[in-house]
Coordinates of C-alpha atoms in Angstrom, one line a residue:
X1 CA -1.9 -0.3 25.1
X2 CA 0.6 -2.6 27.2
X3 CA -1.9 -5.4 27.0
X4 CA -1.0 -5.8 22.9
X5 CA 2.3 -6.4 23.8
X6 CA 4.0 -9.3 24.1
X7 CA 6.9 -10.0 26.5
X8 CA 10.3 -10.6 25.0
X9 CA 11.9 -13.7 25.4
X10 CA 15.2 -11.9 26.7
X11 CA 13.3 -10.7 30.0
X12 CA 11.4 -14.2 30.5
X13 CA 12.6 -17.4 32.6
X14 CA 15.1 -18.5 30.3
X15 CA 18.0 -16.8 30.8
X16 CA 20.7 -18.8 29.2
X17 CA 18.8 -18.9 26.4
X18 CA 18.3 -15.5 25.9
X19 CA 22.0 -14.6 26.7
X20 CA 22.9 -17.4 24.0
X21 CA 21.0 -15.1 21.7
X22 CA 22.2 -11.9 23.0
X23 CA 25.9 -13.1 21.9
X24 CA 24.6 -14.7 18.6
X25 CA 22.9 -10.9 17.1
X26 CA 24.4 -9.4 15.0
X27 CA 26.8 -6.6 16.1
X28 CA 24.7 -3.9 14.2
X29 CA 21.7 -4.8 15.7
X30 CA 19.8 -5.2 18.6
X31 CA 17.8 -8.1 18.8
X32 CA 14.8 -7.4 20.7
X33 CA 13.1 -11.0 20.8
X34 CA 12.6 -14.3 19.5
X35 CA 9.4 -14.5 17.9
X36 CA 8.4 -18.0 18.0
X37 CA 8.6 -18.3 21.0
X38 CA 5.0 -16.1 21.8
X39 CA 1.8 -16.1 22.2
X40 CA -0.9 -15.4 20.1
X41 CA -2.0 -11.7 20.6
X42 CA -5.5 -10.9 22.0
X43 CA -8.0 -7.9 20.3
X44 CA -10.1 -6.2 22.6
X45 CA -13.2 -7.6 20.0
X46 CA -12.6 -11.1 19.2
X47 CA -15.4 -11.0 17.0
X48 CA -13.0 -9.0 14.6
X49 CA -10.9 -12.2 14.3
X50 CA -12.9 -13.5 10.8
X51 CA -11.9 -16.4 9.1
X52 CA -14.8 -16.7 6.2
X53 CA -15.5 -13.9 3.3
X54 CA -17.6 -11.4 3.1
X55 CA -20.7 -11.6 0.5
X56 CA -23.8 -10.0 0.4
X57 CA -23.5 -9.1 3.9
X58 CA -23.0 -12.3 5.5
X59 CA -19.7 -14.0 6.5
X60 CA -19.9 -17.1 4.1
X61 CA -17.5 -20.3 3.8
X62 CA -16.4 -21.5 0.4
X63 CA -18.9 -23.6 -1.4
X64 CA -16.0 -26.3 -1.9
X65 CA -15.3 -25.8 2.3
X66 CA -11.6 -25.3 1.2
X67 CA -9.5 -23.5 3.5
X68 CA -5.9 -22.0 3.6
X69 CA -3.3 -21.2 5.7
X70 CA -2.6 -17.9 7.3
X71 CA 0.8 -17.3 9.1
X72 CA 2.7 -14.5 11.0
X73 CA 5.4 -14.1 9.1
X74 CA 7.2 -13.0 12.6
X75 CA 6.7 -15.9 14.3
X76 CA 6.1 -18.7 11.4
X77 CA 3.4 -20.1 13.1
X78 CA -0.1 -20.6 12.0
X79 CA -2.5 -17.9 12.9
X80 CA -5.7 -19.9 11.6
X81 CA -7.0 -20.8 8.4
X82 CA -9.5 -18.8 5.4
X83 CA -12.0 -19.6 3.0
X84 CA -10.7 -20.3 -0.6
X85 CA -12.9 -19.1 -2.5
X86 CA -13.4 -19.9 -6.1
X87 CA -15.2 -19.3 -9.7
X88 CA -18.4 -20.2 -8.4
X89 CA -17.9 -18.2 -4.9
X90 CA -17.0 -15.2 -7.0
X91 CA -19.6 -15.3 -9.7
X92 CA -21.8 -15.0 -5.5
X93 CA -20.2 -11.8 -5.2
X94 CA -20.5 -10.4 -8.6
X95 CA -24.4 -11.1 -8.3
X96 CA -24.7 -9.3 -4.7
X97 CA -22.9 -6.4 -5.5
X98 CA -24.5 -6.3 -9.5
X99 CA -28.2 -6.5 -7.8
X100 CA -27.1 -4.1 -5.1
X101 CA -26.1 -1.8 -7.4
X102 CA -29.5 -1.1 -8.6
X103 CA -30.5 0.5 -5.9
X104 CA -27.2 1.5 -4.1
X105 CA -26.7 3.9 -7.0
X106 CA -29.9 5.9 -6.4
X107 CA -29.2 6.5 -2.5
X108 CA -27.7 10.3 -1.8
X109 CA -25.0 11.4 -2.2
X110 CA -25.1 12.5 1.9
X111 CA -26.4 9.5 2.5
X112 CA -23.4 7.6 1.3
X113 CA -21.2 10.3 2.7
X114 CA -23.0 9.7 6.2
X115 CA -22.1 5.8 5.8
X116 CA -18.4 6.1 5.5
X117 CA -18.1 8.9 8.2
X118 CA -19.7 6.0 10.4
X119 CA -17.3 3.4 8.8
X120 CA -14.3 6.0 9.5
X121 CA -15.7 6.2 13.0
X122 CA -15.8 2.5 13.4
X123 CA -12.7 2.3 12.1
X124 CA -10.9 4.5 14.6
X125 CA -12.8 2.9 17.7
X126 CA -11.3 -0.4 16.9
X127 CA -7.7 1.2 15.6
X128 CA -6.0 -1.2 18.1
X129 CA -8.0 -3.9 17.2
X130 CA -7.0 -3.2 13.4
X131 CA -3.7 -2.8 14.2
X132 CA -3.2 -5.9 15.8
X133 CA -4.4 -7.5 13.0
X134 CA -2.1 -6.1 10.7
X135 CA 0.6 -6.7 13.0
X136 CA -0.3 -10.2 13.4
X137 CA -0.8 -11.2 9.3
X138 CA 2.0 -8.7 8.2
X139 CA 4.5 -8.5 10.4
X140 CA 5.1 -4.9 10.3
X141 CA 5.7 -3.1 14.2
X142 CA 2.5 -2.3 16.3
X143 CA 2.8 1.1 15.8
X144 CA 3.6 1.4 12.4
X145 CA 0.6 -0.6 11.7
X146 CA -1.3 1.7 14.0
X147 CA -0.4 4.5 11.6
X148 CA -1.5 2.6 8.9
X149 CA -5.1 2.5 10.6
X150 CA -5.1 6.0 11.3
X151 CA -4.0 6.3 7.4
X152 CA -6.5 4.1 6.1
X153 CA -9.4 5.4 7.9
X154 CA -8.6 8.7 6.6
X155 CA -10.3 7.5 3.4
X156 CA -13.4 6.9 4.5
X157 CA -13.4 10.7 6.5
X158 CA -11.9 12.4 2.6
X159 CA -13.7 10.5 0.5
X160 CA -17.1 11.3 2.9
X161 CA -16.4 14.6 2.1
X162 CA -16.0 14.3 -1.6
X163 CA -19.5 12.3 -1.9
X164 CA -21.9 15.1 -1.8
X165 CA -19.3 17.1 -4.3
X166 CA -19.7 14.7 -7.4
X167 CA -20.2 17.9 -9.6
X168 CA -21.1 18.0 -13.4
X169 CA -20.8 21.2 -15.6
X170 CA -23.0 23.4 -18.0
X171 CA -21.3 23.8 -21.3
X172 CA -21.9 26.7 -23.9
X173 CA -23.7 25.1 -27.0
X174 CA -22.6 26.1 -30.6
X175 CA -25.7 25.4 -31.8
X176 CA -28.7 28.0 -31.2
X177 CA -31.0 26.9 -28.6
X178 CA -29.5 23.8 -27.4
X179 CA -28.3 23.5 -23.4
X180 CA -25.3 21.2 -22.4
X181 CA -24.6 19.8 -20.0
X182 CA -22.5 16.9 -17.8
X183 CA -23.2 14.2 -14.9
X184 CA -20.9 12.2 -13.0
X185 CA -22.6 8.7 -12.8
X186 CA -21.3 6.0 -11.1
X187 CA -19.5 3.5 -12.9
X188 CA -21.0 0.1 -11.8
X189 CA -19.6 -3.4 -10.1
X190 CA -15.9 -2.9 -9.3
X191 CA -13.4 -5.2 -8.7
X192 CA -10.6 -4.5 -6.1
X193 CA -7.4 -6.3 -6.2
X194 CA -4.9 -5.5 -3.2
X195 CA -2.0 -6.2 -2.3
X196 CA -0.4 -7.4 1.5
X197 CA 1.7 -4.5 2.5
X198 CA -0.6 -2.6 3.6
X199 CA -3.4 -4.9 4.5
X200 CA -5.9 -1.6 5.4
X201 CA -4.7 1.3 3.5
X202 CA -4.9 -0.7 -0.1
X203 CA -8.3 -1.6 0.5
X204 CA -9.5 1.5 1.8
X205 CA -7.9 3.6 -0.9
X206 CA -10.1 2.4 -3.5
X207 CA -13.7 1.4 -1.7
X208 CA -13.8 4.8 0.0
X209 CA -13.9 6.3 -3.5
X210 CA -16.0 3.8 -4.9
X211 CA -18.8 4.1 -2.5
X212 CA -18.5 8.0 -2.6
X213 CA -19.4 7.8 -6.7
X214 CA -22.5 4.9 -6.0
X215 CA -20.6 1.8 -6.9
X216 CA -20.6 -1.5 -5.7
X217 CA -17.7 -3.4 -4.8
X218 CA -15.9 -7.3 -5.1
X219 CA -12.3 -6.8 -3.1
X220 CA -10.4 -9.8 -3.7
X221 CA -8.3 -9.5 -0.1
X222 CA -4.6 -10.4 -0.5
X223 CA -4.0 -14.3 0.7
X224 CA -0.9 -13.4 2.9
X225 CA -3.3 -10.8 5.3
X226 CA -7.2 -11.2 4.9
X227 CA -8.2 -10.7 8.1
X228 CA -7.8 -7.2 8.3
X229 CA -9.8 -6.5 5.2
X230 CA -12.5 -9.4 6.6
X231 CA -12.3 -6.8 9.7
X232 CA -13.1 -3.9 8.0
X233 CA -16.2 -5.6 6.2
X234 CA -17.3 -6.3 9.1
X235 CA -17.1 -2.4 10.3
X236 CA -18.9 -1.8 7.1
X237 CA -22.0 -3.9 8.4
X238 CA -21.7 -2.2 11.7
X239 CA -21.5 1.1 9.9
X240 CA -24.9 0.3 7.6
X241 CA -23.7 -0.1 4.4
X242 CA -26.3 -2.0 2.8
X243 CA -25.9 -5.8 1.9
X244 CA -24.0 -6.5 -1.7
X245 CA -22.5 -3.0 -1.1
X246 CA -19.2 -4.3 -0.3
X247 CA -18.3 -7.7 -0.9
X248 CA -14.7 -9.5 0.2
X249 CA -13.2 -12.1 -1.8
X250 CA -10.6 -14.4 0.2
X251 CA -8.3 -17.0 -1.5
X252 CA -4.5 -17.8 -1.6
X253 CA -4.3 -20.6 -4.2
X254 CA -7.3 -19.8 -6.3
X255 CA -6.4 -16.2 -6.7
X256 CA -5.8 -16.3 -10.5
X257 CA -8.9 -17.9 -11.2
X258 CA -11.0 -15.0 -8.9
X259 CA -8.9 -12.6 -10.6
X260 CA -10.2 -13.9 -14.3
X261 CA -13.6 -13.9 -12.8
X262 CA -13.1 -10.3 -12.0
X263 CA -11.4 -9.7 -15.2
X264 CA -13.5 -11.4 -17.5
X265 CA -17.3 -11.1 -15.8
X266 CA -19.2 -8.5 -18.0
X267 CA -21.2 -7.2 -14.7
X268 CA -17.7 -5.6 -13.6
X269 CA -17.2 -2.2 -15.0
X270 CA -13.9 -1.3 -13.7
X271 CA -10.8 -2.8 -11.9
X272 CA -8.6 -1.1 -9.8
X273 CA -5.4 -3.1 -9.0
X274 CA -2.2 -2.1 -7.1
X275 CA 0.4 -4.6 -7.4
X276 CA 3.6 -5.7 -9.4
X277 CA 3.5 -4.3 -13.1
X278 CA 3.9 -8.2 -14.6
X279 CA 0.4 -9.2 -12.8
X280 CA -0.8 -5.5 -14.1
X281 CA 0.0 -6.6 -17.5
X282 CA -1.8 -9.9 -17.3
X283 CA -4.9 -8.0 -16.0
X284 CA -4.7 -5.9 -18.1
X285 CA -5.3 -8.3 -21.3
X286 CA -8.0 -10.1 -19.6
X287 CA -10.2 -7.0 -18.5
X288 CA -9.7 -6.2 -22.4
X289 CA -12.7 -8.7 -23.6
X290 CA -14.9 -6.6 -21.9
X291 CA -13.7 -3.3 -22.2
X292 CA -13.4 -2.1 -18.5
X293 CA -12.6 1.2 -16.7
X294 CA -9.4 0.2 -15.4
X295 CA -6.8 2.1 -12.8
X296 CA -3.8 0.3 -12.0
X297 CA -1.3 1.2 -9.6
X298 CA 2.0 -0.8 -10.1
X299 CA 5.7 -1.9 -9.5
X300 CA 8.8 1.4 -8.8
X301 CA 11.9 1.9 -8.5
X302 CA 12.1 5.3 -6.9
X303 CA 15.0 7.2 -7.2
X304 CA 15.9 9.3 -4.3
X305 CA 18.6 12.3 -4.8
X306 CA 20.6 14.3 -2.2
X307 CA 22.0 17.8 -3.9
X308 CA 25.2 19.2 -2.0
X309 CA 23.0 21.8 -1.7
X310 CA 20.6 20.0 0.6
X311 CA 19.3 22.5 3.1
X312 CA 19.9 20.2 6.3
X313 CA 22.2 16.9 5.6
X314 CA 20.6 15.3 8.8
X315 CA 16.9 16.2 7.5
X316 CA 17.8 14.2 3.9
X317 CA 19.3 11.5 6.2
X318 CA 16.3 11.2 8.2
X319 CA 14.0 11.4 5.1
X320 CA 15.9 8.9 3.0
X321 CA 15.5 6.0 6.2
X322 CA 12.1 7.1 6.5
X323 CA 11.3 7.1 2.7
X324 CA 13.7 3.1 2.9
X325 CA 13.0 1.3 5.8
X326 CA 9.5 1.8 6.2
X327 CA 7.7 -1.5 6.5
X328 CA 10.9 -3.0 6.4
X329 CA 11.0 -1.5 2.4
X330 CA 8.0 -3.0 1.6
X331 CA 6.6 -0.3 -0.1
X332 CA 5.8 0.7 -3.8
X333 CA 7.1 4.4 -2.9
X334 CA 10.1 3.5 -1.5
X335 CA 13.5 4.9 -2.1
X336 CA 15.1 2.2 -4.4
X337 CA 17.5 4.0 -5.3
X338 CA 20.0 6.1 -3.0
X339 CA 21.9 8.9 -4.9
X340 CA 24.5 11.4 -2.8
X341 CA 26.3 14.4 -4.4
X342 CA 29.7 13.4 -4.6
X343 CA 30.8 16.5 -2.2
X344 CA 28.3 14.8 0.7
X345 CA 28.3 11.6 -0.3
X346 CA 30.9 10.1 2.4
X347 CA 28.8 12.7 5.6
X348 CA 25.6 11.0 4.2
X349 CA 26.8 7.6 4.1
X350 CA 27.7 8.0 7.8
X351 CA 25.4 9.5 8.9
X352 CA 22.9 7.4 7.1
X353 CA 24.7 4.1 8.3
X354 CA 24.7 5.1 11.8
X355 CA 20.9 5.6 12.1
X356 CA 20.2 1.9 10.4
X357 CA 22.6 0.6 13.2
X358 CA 20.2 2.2 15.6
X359 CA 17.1 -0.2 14.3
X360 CA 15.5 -2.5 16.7
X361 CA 14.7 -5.9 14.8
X362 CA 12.2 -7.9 16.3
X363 CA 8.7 -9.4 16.5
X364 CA 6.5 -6.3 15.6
X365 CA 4.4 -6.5 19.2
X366 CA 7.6 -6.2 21.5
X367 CA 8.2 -2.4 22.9
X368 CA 10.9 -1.0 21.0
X369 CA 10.9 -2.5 18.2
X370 CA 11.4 -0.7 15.0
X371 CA 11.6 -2.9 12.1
X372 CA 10.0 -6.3 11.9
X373 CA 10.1 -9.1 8.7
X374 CA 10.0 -9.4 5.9
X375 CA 6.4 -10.9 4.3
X376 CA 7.6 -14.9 3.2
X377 CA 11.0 -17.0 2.2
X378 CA 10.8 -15.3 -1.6
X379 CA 11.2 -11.9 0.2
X380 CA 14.0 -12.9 2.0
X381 CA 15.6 -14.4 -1.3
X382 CA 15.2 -12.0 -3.5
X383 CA 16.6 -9.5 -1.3
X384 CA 19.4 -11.5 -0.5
X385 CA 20.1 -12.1 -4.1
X386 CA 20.4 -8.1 -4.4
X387 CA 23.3 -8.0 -1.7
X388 CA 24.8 -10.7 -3.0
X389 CA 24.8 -9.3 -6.8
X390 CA 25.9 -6.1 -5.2
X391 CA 29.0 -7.3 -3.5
X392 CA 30.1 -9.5 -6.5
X393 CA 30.0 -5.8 -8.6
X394 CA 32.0 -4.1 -5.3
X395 CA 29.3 -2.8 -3.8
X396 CA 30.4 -2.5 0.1
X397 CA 28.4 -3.4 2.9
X398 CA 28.6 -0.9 5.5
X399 CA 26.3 -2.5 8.0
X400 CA 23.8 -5.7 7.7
X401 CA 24.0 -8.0 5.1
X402 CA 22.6 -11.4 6.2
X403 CA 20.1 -13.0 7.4
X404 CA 18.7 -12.8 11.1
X405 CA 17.9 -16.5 11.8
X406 CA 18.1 -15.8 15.7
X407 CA 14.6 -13.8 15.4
X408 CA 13.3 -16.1 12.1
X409 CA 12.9 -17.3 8.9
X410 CA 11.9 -14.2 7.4
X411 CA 14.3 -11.5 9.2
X412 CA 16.9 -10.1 7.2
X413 CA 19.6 -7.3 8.8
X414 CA 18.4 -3.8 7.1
X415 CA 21.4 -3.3 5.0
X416 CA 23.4 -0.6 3.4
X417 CA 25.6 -0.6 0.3
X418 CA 28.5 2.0 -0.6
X419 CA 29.2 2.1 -3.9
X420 CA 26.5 1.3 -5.6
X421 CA 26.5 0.7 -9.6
X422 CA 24.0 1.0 -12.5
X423 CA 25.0 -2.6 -13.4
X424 CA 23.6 -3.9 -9.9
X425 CA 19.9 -5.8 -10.1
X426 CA 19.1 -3.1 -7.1
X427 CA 19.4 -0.5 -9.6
X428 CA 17.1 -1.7 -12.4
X429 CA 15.0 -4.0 -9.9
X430 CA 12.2 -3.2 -6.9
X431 CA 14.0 -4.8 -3.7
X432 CA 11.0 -5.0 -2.0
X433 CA 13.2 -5.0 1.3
X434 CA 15.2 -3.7 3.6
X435 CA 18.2 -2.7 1.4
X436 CA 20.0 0.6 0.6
X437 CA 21.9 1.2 -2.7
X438 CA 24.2 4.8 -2.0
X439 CA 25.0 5.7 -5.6
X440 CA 27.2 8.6 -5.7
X441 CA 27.2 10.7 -8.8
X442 CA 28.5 14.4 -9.9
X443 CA 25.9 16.3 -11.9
X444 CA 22.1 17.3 -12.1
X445 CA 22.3 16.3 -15.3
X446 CA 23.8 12.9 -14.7
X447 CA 21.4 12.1 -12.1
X448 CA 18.2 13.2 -13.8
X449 CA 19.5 10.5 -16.4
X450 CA 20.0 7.9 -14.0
X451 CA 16.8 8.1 -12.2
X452 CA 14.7 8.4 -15.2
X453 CA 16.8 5.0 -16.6
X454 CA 13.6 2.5 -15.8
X455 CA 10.6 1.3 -17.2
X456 CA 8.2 2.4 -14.0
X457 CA 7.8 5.8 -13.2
X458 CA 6.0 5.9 -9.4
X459 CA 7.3 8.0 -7.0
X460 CA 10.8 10.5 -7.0
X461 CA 12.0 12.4 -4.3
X462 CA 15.4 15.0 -4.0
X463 CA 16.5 17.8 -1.9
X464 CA 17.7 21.2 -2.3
X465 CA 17.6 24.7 -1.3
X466 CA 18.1 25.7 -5.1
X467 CA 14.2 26.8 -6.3
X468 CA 15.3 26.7 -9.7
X469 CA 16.8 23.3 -9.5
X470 CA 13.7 22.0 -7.6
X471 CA 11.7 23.4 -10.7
X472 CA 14.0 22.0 -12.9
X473 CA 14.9 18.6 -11.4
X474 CA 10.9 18.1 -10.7
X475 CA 9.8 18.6 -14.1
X476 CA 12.5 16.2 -15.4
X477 CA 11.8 13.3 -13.0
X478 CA 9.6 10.8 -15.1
X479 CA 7.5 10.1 -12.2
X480 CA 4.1 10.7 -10.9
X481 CA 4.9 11.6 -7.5
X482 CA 7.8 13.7 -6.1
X483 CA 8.8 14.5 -2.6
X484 CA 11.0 17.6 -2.4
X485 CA 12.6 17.7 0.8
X486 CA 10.4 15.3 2.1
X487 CA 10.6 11.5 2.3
X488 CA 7.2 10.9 2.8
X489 CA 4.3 11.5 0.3
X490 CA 1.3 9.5 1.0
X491 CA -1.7 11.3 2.0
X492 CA -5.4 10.8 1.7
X493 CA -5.6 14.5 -0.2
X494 CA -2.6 14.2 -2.5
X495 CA -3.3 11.9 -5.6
X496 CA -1.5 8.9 -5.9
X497 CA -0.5 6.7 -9.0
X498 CA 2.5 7.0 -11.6
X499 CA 3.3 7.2 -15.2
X500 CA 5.4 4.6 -17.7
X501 CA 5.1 1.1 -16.8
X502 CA 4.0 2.0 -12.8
X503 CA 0.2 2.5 -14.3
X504 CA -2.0 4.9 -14.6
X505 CA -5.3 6.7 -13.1
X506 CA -4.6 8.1 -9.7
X507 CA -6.4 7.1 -6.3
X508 CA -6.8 9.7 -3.0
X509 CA -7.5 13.0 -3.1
X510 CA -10.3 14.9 -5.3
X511 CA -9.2 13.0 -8.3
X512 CA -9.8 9.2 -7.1
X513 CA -13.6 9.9 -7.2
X514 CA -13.2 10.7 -11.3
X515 CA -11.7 6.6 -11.8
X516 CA -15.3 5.6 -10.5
X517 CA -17.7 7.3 -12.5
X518 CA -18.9 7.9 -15.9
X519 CA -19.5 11.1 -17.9
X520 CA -22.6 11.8 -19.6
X521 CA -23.7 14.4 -21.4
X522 CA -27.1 16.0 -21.7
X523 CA -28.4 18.1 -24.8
X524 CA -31.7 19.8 -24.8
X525 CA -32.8 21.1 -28.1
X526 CA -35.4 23.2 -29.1
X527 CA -34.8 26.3 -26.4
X528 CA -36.0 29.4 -27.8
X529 CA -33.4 32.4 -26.5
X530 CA -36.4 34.8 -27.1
X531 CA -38.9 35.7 -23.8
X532 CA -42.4 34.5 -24.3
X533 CA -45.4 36.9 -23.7

């Protein structure tokens, strides 16, 4: 494991520059290294390092040879370029995986089953591998990334499990002597859009399922990380999925255009996107000409509510950084939203301000480090553009609040604001950061109105020791995911999607197989109920 590390700057050769540094962090923080200043990280399997997509089960370049540009948004340097792929490249895909389907569709279901418990095995062989990847192209710490392998895998090993258990029913007729009955059939092409923030899970999430039912697969990979998804395709070769199985789209600047192809292309039969609820929108409208099977899983603002009545203040503490500051808050289920009791708030802001002036910023392969950057300079703005709204409405900053240019572009201090208003954009807006609103209020009644103030309903969470509250506040909550005493939700069993303008159709768990397949029903006439002879 040492060897994926990187050594800090502040224990190199340089030592006046690194104490120059050490008196230029800020006071909150610990700054555990300068990012630019290292060297590439190594995988164990350089082989997994791919810079071309994935079609038909070769590696391919783009027809135009076009490349772009992928960079460590730690370090700001250049990692190594992708294919851009286009119409044409796409229109590849959708062929491979429409003439694979033919067949692929007929295979077992144990069969299919037996190729993603290899592909889950594969995937947990190389789990340091992945990780570094992810590390690399998304900047989050090695070992949160790690736990994102170990997360992502876990698809493959449920949704293996779910293959052979596709089931269909046998309905009572009304009619004398006809039989019903129902099969689950698999859908057809899909297309896979994902997002960057978690460069393994997203993708994972919806081809585990897809492969379970009989489907076929185009991923468009996100431009900001495609290597890890490249990576995984690979395992999938290694793992004997079948050519035009699963096919990886890569592009950064012609990603609307493979998205219309993916949209618009009559051989698709269903999209799955996760992403922000605009782009949802916009897909949304195009996949309409054709009529697809669609499952979207899109932008929140999740509230998160701390009772008086919490069982364990430090538990809802720990839960509410957890449920914040993981990935830096660059996560669709993360608390957006802070809201304390008025009889705890001031213990809880404390407490919870404390435990952020505890992080370890820095380049997410030095030891230590708990919170890397954020993605890309539009990150950083917009969530500077929160605090800044927020202190202009008197919003206090009770630790961060500015940028970290010492580590890099893309650093920003994770950041906690007292006093938090419904008139601030971090109340009605997705941060997408490492920013904490504390909104105190009074009532159960109040804060059940505040949380369900939004457009998107994803995730909720709130603690309490009161069963009849939890009841109560859980059915309230306009959301379709809740965490009661618990910050953290996501699990490969659990079904995952929201309600309102987060999107609909739910992925994980026994459910996420039903968003790949079709029903049909069978009636056979003519059954006499009489014995014969």
């Amino acid at each position: 494991m040492a060897s994926l590390y990187i050594r800090t700057l502040l224990s190199s050769s340089r030592p006046r520059l690194a104490s120059s540094l050490r008196r230029a962090a800020h006071p909150s923080y610990r700054i555990v290294s300068v990012a630019n200043m290292h060297s590439a990280p190594k995988l164990k399997d350089p082989s997994l390092l791919i810079s071309q997509a994935y079609i038909n089960g070769e590696f391919v370049d783009a027809a135009s040879s076009e490349t772009f540009d992928v960079v460590d948004p730690g370090s700001g340097k250049k990692i190594g370029s992708c294919a851009e792929l286009n119409t044409e490249d796409t229109n590849k895909a959708i062929a491979a995986a429409s003439d694979a389907f033919a067949s692929f569709r007929k295979t077992l279901p144990r069969e299919r089953a037996t190729m993603l418990r290899k592909w889950y095995d594969l995937m947990m062989e190389n789990a340091d591998d992945l990780a570094t990847l992810i590390t690399w192209e998304n900047g989050k710490p090695f070992n949160d990334a790690k736990g994102e392998v170990v997360y992502a895998a876990n698809f493959f090993q449920w949704f293996s499990e779910e293959a052979p258990r596709i089931y269909g029913d046998t309905i009572g007729a009304t009619v004398p002597g006809n039989r019903i009955m129902t099969w689950k059939q698999p859908v057809g092409v899909c297309g896979l859009i994902t997002p960057w923030n978690f460069p393994a899970a997203m993708i994972t999430r919806k081809i585990g399922p897809a492969i379970a039912a009989g489907c076929t697969v185009v991923a468009k990979s996100p431009g900001e990380t495609p290597y890890t998804a490249n990576a995984i395709a690979e395992l999938s070769r290694r793992a004997g999925v079948p050519p035009g199985v699963v096919n990886v789209v890569t592009a950064m600047k012609n990603t609307a255009e493979v998205g219309l192809v993916i949209t618009t292309d009559p051989r698709v039969k269903k999209v799955s996107f996760t992403g922000s609820t605009n782009v949802g929108k916009l897909l949304m409208k195009q996949s309409s000409s054709t009529l697809k099977k669609l499952s979207f899983e899109l932008g929140g603002n999740a509230p998160f509510i701390v009772f008086d009545d919490v069982p364990d203040l430090d538990a809802a503490v720990a839960g509410a950084i957890a449920c914040k500051f993981r990935s830096s808050g660059q996560t669709c289920v993360c608390a957006n939203r802070i809201y304390v009791q008025e009889g705890i708030y001031d213990a809880f802001a404390q407490k919870f301000t404390e435990k952020v002036k505890n992080f370890k910023v820095g380049y997410g392969f030095d030891d230590g480090v708990t919170h890397g950057p954020v993605i890309h300079d539009r990150a950083v703005a917009k969530v500077e553009s929160h605090v800044q709204d927020a202190t202009k409405k008197g919003g206090k900053i009770l630790c961060g609040g500015k940028k970290l240019p010492d580590l890099g572009s893309n650093f920003y201090a994770p950041t906690v604001i007292a006093g938090a208003t419904n008139d601030m954009a971090l109340a009605h807006e997705e941060t997408f950061g490492p920013v904490a609103g504390l909104f105190p209020f009074k009532t159960e009644k109040e804060v059940v109105a505040l949380a369900n103030d939004t457009d998107v309903g994803l995730a909720g969470y709130f603690y309490s020791r009161d069963i009849g509250r939890i009841y109560r506040v859980a059915e309230a909550l306009e959301v379709g995911m809740i965490g009661v005493n618990t910050g953290l939700i996501s699990d490969g069993a659990s079904p995952f999607g929201g309600v309102k303008q987060s999107g609909f159709g739910r992925e994980g768990s026994k459910y996420g197989v039903d968003e790949y397949v079709v029903i049909k029903s069978v009636t056979v006439g003519g059954i006499s109920n009489d014995l014969q002879g």
